[in-house]
Short mmCIF file of C-alpha atoms and ligand atoms in Angstrom, two decimals:
data_model
loop_
_atom_site.label_atom_id
_atom_site.label_comp_id
_atom_site.label_asym_id
_atom_site.label_seq_id
_atom_site.Cartn_x
_atom_site.Cartn_y
_atom_site.Cartn_z
CA UNK A 845 106.83 108.07 87.44
CA UNK A 846 109.73 109.60 89.35
CA UNK A 847 112.45 106.96 88.87
CA UNK A 848 113.12 103.45 87.75
CA UNK A 849 111.28 100.72 89.60
CA UNK A 850 113.57 97.87 90.60
CA UNK A 851 112.24 94.45 91.56
CA UNK A 852 114.59 92.03 93.28
CA UNK A 853 113.44 88.48 92.80
CA UNK A 854 113.66 85.10 91.19
CA UNK A 855 111.06 83.50 88.97
CA UNK A 856 110.86 80.35 91.08
CA UNK A 857 109.32 82.41 93.90
CA UNK A 858 105.48 82.58 93.92
CA UNK A 859 105.31 86.01 95.61
CA UNK A 860 107.78 87.40 93.08
CA UNK A 861 105.57 86.07 90.28
CA UNK A 862 102.54 87.80 91.88
CA UNK A 863 104.44 91.10 91.67
CA UNK A 864 105.40 90.45 88.05
CA UNK A 865 101.74 89.77 87.18
CA UNK A 866 100.78 93.05 88.86
CA UNK A 867 103.51 95.09 87.18
CA UNK A 868 102.37 93.63 83.85
CA UNK A 869 98.70 94.40 84.50
CA UNK A 870 99.64 97.98 85.30
CA UNK A 871 101.84 98.16 82.22
CA UNK A 872 104.79 99.40 84.29
CA UNK A 873 108.42 99.20 83.15
CA UNK A 874 110.84 97.94 85.73
CA UNK A 875 114.33 96.63 86.13
CA UNK A 876 114.46 93.04 87.32
CA UNK A 877 117.41 92.08 89.54
CA UNK A 878 117.66 88.32 89.58
CA UNK A 879 118.61 86.85 92.99
CA UNK A 880 120.06 83.36 93.44
CA UNK A 881 118.31 82.26 96.65
CA UNK A 882 119.69 78.74 96.48
CA UNK A 883 123.20 80.24 96.59
CA UNK A 884 122.13 82.38 99.59
CA UNK A 885 122.43 85.78 97.87
CA UNK A 886 119.60 87.09 100.06
CA UNK A 887 122.04 86.97 103.01
CA UNK A 888 124.58 89.28 101.36
CA UNK A 889 125.24 92.28 103.57
CA UNK A 890 124.09 94.75 100.92
CA UNK A 891 120.76 92.98 100.46
CA UNK A 892 120.22 92.60 104.23
CA UNK A 893 120.65 96.36 104.55
CA UNK A 894 117.74 96.73 102.14
CA UNK A 895 115.60 93.92 103.59
CA UNK A 896 116.64 92.51 106.98
CA UNK A 897 113.96 89.83 106.52
CA UNK A 898 116.09 88.50 103.60
CA UNK A 899 113.12 87.75 101.38
CA UNK A 900 112.20 88.42 97.80
CA UNK A 901 110.30 90.12 96.32
CA UNK A 902 111.76 93.47 97.30
CA UNK A 903 110.75 96.63 95.47
CA UNK A 904 112.95 99.69 95.27
CA UNK A 905 110.94 102.66 94.06
CA UNK A 906 113.36 105.53 93.78
CA UNK A 907 114.93 104.65 97.15
CA UNK A 908 111.72 103.63 98.92
CA UNK A 909 112.17 99.98 99.87
CA UNK A 910 109.08 97.82 100.16
CA UNK A 911 108.95 94.12 100.78
CA UNK A 912 106.35 91.49 101.20
CA UNK A 913 104.60 90.88 97.91
CA UNK A 914 101.23 91.90 99.36
CA UNK A 915 102.52 95.29 100.46
CA UNK A 916 104.23 95.71 97.09
CA UNK A 917 101.21 94.94 94.91
CA UNK A 918 98.90 97.20 96.94
CA UNK A 919 101.46 100.01 96.80
CA UNK A 920 101.86 99.64 93.04
CA UNK A 921 98.13 99.92 92.41
CA UNK A 922 97.64 102.78 94.85
CA UNK A 923 100.53 104.72 93.36
CA UNK A 924 100.41 103.92 89.67
CA UNK A 925 97.08 102.42 88.58
CA UNK A 926 94.75 104.45 86.40
CA UNK A 927 91.70 102.67 87.86
CA UNK A 928 90.96 100.89 91.11
CA UNK A 929 89.81 97.66 89.42
CA UNK A 930 92.64 95.58 90.84
CA UNK A 931 92.39 97.03 94.35
CA UNK A 932 89.09 98.84 94.98
CA UNK A 933 88.98 102.11 96.88
CA UNK A 934 85.54 101.29 98.29
CA UNK A 935 86.31 100.30 101.88
CA UNK A 936 84.21 97.15 102.04
CA UNK A 937 85.39 95.84 98.68
CA UNK A 938 88.98 96.66 99.59
CA UNK A 939 88.63 94.81 102.91
CA UNK A 940 87.31 91.79 101.00
CA UNK A 941 90.35 91.82 98.71
CA UNK A 942 92.61 92.34 101.75
CA UNK A 943 91.07 89.28 103.39
CA UNK A 944 92.20 87.09 100.44
CA UNK A 945 95.62 88.77 100.44
CA UNK A 946 96.09 88.08 104.16
CA UNK A 947 94.82 84.54 103.57
CA UNK A 948 97.58 84.12 101.01
CA UNK A 949 100.21 85.59 103.33
CA UNK A 950 99.21 83.63 106.41
CA UNK A 951 97.64 80.36 105.25
CA UNK A 952 98.09 79.56 101.57
CA UNK A 953 101.71 80.59 101.05
CA UNK A 954 102.71 79.33 104.50
CA UNK A 955 101.35 75.87 103.66
CA UNK A 956 103.92 75.85 100.84
CA UNK A 957 106.79 77.64 102.56
CA UNK A 958 106.55 75.25 105.53
CA UNK A 959 107.47 72.46 103.12
CA UNK A 960 109.81 74.24 100.72
CA UNK A 961 112.11 75.96 103.25
CA UNK A 962 112.84 72.75 105.23
CA UNK A 963 113.74 71.08 101.91
CA UNK A 964 115.76 73.91 100.32
CA UNK A 965 117.58 74.84 103.54
CA UNK A 966 117.84 71.56 105.46
CA UNK A 967 117.17 68.94 102.72
CA UNK A 968 114.15 67.61 104.66
CA UNK A 969 112.27 65.71 101.99
CA UNK A 970 109.69 63.88 104.10
CA UNK A 971 106.46 65.89 104.28
CA UNK A 972 104.46 64.96 107.38
CA UNK A 973 100.73 64.28 107.03
CA UNK A 974 99.84 67.44 108.95
CA UNK A 975 101.60 69.60 106.33
CA UNK A 976 99.91 67.73 103.49
CA UNK A 977 96.59 68.32 105.29
CA UNK A 978 97.36 72.05 105.54
CA UNK A 979 97.62 72.16 101.76
CA UNK A 980 94.37 70.24 101.33
CA UNK A 981 92.65 72.66 103.74
CA UNK A 982 94.00 75.62 101.78
CA UNK A 983 92.73 74.20 98.47
CA UNK A 984 89.36 73.61 100.17
CA UNK A 985 89.15 77.20 101.40
CA UNK A 986 89.91 78.55 97.93
CA UNK A 987 87.13 76.33 96.55
CA UNK A 988 84.72 77.86 99.08
CA UNK A 989 85.92 81.44 98.53
CA UNK A 990 85.37 81.15 94.78
CA UNK A 991 81.70 80.24 95.20
CA UNK A 992 79.97 81.08 91.93
CA UNK A 993 82.47 83.76 90.93
CA UNK A 994 85.06 83.40 88.18
CA UNK A 995 87.64 85.26 90.29
CA UNK A 996 88.39 85.34 94.00
CA UNK A 997 86.69 88.66 94.61
CA UNK A 998 83.96 88.64 91.99
CA UNK A 999 83.58 88.92 88.27
CA UNK A 1000 86.92 90.54 87.40
CA UNK A 1001 90.50 89.83 88.50
CA UNK A 1002 91.97 91.68 91.47
CA UNK A 1003 95.27 91.56 93.32
CA UNK A 1004 93.97 88.58 95.30
CA UNK A 1005 93.93 86.51 92.11
CA UNK A 1006 97.53 87.39 91.30
CA UNK A 1007 98.79 86.61 94.82
CA UNK A 1008 96.68 83.54 95.57
CA UNK A 1009 97.00 82.35 91.95
CA UNK A 1010 100.80 82.43 91.93
CA UNK A 1011 100.82 80.48 95.21
CA UNK A 1012 98.02 78.03 94.44
CA UNK A 1013 99.55 77.06 91.09
CA UNK A 1014 102.84 76.43 92.91
CA UNK A 1015 101.27 74.09 95.48
CA UNK A 1016 101.43 71.43 92.73
CA UNK A 1017 105.13 71.21 93.61
CA UNK A 1018 103.99 69.41 96.76
CA UNK A 1019 100.47 68.14 96.11
CA UNK A 1020 98.83 68.11 92.70
CA UNK A 1021 95.38 69.72 92.72
CA UNK A 1022 92.63 67.09 92.78
CA UNK A 1023 90.48 68.53 89.99
CA UNK A 1024 87.41 66.47 90.92
CA UNK A 1025 87.50 67.56 94.52
CA UNK A 1026 88.31 71.20 93.76
CA UNK A 1027 86.75 71.90 90.33
CA UNK A 1028 86.31 75.63 90.96
CA UNK A 1029 89.97 76.04 91.86
CA UNK A 1030 90.94 74.11 88.72
CA UNK A 1031 88.70 76.30 86.53
CA UNK A 1032 89.99 79.47 88.20
CA UNK A 1033 93.64 78.49 87.64
CA UNK A 1034 92.83 77.79 83.98
CA UNK A 1035 91.17 81.16 83.71
CA UNK A 1036 94.24 82.87 85.17
CA UNK A 1037 96.46 81.04 82.71
CA UNK A 1038 94.67 82.95 79.94
CA UNK A 1039 95.94 86.30 81.26
CA UNK A 1040 98.20 88.03 78.72
CA UNK A 1041 101.87 87.17 79.35
CA UNK A 1042 100.94 84.57 81.97
CA UNK A 1043 103.55 82.17 80.50
CA UNK A 1044 106.32 84.68 80.97
CA UNK A 1045 105.19 86.04 84.33
CA UNK A 1046 104.03 82.89 86.10
CA UNK A 1047 104.16 79.65 84.11
CA UNK A 1048 107.88 79.49 83.31
CA UNK A 1049 109.04 80.13 86.88
CA UNK A 1050 106.34 77.82 88.14
CA UNK A 1051 107.60 74.91 86.02
CA UNK A 1052 111.15 75.45 87.27
CA UNK A 1053 109.90 75.56 90.85
CA UNK A 1054 108.00 72.30 90.41
CA UNK A 1055 111.11 70.65 88.89
CA UNK A 1056 113.23 71.77 91.85
CA UNK A 1057 110.86 70.40 94.48
CA UNK A 1058 108.37 67.79 93.36
CA UNK A 1059 110.71 64.92 92.36
CA UNK A 1060 112.46 65.01 95.74
CA UNK A 1061 109.56 65.13 98.19
CA UNK A 1062 107.97 62.10 99.86
CA UNK A 1063 104.49 62.74 101.24
CA UNK A 1064 103.06 61.03 104.32
CA UNK A 1065 99.38 60.59 103.55
N1 GSH B 1243 105.27 86.94 102.77
C1 GSH B 1243 106.41 87.15 101.93
C2 GSH B 1243 107.12 85.82 101.66
C3 GSH B 1243 108.41 86.01 100.91
C4 GSH B 1243 109.26 84.76 100.89
O1 GSH B 1243 109.15 83.89 101.77
N2 GSH B 1243 110.10 84.67 99.86
C5 GSH B 1243 110.98 83.53 99.75
C6 GSH B 1243 111.04 83.07 98.30
S1 GSH B 1243 109.51 82.38 97.80
C7 GSH B 1243 112.38 83.98 100.14
O2 GSH B 1243 112.78 85.06 99.83
N3 GSH B 1243 113.12 83.11 100.83
C8 GSH B 1243 114.46 83.37 101.20
C9 GSH B 1243 114.62 83.43 102.69
O3 GSH B 1243 113.62 83.44 103.43
O4 GSH B 1243 115.80 83.47 103.11
C10 GSH B 1243 105.98 87.80 100.62
O5 GSH B 1243 104.82 87.63 100.24
O6 GSH B 1243 106.78 88.52 100.01
#
């Protein structure tokens, strides 16, 4: 490794937690720079110079700045992993993992962000039915994607489990998972919670996130 990896983030953020799970799986040392998003630190001039999109996670690898958790986790595996288990090199298998990653970026995480940002930024605590339905649809798609597999892309964990898992566990901040309706998602989340260091890398931040959001939201159902 050429320099120190620096991750800018906060543990309440699902995409940051996905990066922490990946860094852990790859056994990589990194410096963690805690950002206070609720105090608006992401809008500080110095941070905006690094990431004009003012989001965390942001990775600084020896001066190379990469943001969007999905870009970060793929980069980390491609650059540092000793095997391609987490992100296959085979083109078809990679495209299948990419599909789940883009699903997280565009559907799953957005179903959460579209509720959390209005609350955190504008104190909008009423969640319209259509946004609740988006979350139900996302849970339903995960249930379908899992099929008979223990993980989202087959029999072993990949980056899609880290990214979708960090988000899906956080959806409970808005709408608790209905375990009878989505038993495969429930079993998958339990399986992920057995990953080494899951408490530290996902569960603790997740609990704080739920505490910050869940008690204040009113759902239209
Ligand atoms: N697609 C992005 C989403 C990142 C994102 O929305 N991060 C939130 C925290 S969960 C954030 O930084 N919000 C601050 C802002 O948008 O100003 C990713 O996966 O990294």
